[in-house]
Structure formats: structure tokens, C-alpha cells
Amino acid sequence: MDNSIWKFIKIERWRQLILYGIIGSFSAFLDFLVYTALISIGLFYIQANCISVLVGIGTSFLLNRHFNFKVKDAVLRRFVIFLVIGIAGLMLSNLILYSCIEWLDWDKLLSKLLSIVLVALFQFILNKYITFKPTANG
């Protein structure tokens, strides 16, 4: 087999993770902007995190469904699963924020960045194998 075909096969194997990373980076950037704006106007960091994460969840679902995993069936069921996974990620994010800010006395923005990275990996695994798992008919 030609070397370029092997390169394509290796890249294709990682395509979903790479695209999930790109979409996730955009959604995380939006999440971080909303979080930063909300804490800058004095909102408590946990409240700001809840709002900003929900914005990121909605954005990520729409982009991943359309561009990455390309599944169009059972939209409501998939969104509910995605939302449940997102809320699990939100709880993990709140735990990370609380731990870093209250126990370790870290900066709120640095703590948010750490939570984004850890939660993104957790959610990719769950969304790939649960939310966007292809069904028998589509």
C-alpha cells in the first residue's frame, strides 16, 4: 500500500477526536468568555460557571452533531443524553473550581482553564460512545 494511504488511515482514526477538540476549543472559548464576563460583573463563580457551561453545551452539541459525528436521527434523545453528560461535566467542573479556588487558593480564571481541559476529556469519551453512537437505522 502507498505511504500516503497509510498516513490518511492514521489521520482518519483520530479525525473525530481532532474535530471534537476543535469544536470543543471553540465551545470552551465561548464558555470561558461568558464565565469571565459574568464574574467580572460580580456574579458568584459557581453561578457564572453554570451559565457559561450551559452555553458551551448547547454550542458543542449543535456543532458536533452536524460536523463531527454526523448523526441526524433521534435528535431530542441525543440532546437529552448530551445534556445529562454535560451536567455531569458541570458538576465535575464545579468540584474542580471549588477545590482549586477554596482549598488551593488558585486564581478563578486559571482554575476554570484546568476544569475545561479535564472535563473535555471526560465528556469526549462519554459522548463518543453514548450520545453519538450510531444506531442500527441511522
XYZ file of C-alpha atoms in Angstrom:
138
model
C 0.000 0.000 0.000
C 1.067 3.545 -0.788
C 2.552 5.583 2.097
C 0.020 8.407 1.669
C -2.861 5.962 2.170
C -1.346 4.805 5.466
C -0.992 8.428 6.554
C -4.652 9.045 5.700
C -5.784 5.928 7.602
C -3.842 7.018 10.691
C -5.243 10.549 10.490
C -8.788 9.254 9.876
C -8.553 7.131 13.014
C -8.052 10.322 15.023
C -10.383 12.554 12.963
C -13.258 12.526 15.469
C -11.010 13.329 18.408
C -9.266 16.125 16.480
C -12.552 17.628 15.279
C -14.057 17.208 18.758
C -11.028 19.122 20.032
C -11.545 21.932 17.537
C -15.273 22.193 18.260
C -14.601 21.776 21.959
C -11.988 24.524 21.850
C -14.480 26.898 20.256
C -17.194 25.931 22.774
C -14.710 26.163 25.658
C -13.566 29.593 24.451
C -17.196 30.740 24.396
C -17.711 29.171 27.854
C -14.602 30.954 29.166
C -15.687 34.318 27.692
C -19.146 34.074 29.241
C -17.646 32.957 32.587
C -15.125 35.818 32.557
C -17.815 38.373 31.703
C -20.129 37.108 34.430
C -17.535 37.071 37.214
C -16.320 40.499 36.109
C -19.796 41.899 36.816
C -19.758 40.285 40.253
C -21.641 37.025 39.780
C -20.550 34.232 42.155
C -18.126 31.921 40.318
C -20.295 28.790 40.671
C -23.321 30.597 39.219
C -21.195 32.038 36.424
C -19.816 28.578 35.712
C -23.304 27.026 35.494
C -24.462 29.619 32.966
C -21.288 29.555 30.879
C -21.136 25.750 30.767
C -24.758 25.549 29.548
C -23.885 27.955 26.725
C -20.932 25.712 25.834
C -23.065 22.551 25.985
C -25.626 23.896 23.527
C -22.984 25.137 21.116
C -20.976 21.916 21.315
C -23.999 19.682 20.736
C -25.094 21.519 17.608
C -21.606 21.642 16.088
C -20.637 18.046 16.974
C -23.931 16.640 15.743
C -23.651 18.392 12.405
C -19.931 18.467 11.615
C -18.228 15.748 13.642
C -20.298 12.698 14.444
C -22.770 13.476 11.613
C -25.750 11.704 13.129
C -29.121 13.208 12.334
C -31.538 10.713 13.904
C -33.120 10.834 17.379
C -32.136 14.473 17.912
C -34.135 15.012 21.107
C -32.951 11.754 22.689
C -29.344 12.517 21.757
C -29.622 16.072 23.102
C -31.029 14.838 26.418
C -28.135 12.365 26.751
C -25.653 15.090 25.754
C -27.218 17.431 28.298
C -27.035 14.807 31.077
C -23.366 14.209 30.238
C -22.886 17.974 30.129
C -24.463 18.367 33.550
C -22.196 15.600 34.891
C -19.313 17.604 33.403
C -20.712 20.748 35.021
C -20.735 19.062 38.441
C -17.160 17.881 37.878
C -16.217 21.395 36.757
C -17.810 22.936 39.866
C -15.925 20.458 42.046
C -12.647 21.314 40.327
C -13.329 25.057 40.638
C -14.279 24.807 44.297
C -11.243 22.656 45.085
C -8.808 24.911 43.248
C -10.245 28.222 44.455
C -11.254 27.428 48.027
C -8.690 24.781 49.022
C -5.677 25.568 46.860
C -6.298 29.344 46.695
C -5.778 29.405 42.919
C -6.913 32.165 40.608
C -10.518 31.804 39.338
C -9.514 32.001 35.676
C -6.636 29.518 35.999
C -8.984 27.154 37.845
C -11.546 27.477 35.053
C -8.931 26.640 32.411
C -7.911 23.491 34.289
C -11.541 22.420 34.653
C -12.170 22.921 30.927
C -9.301 20.597 29.963
C -10.215 17.821 32.412
C -13.946 17.947 31.723
C -13.449 17.995 27.927
C -11.624 14.667 28.011
C -14.265 13.141 30.307
C -17.088 14.335 28.047
C -15.437 13.264 24.778
C -15.278 9.677 25.925
C -18.888 9.627 27.102
C -20.263 11.465 24.071
C -18.396 9.333 21.539
C -19.590 6.048 22.990
C -23.034 7.052 24.257
C -24.516 10.209 22.729
C -23.274 9.911 19.160
C -23.059 6.129 18.910
C -24.595 5.211 15.537
C -27.932 3.447 15.701
C -28.848 0.455 13.571
C -31.045 2.600 11.305
C -29.047 5.755 11.031
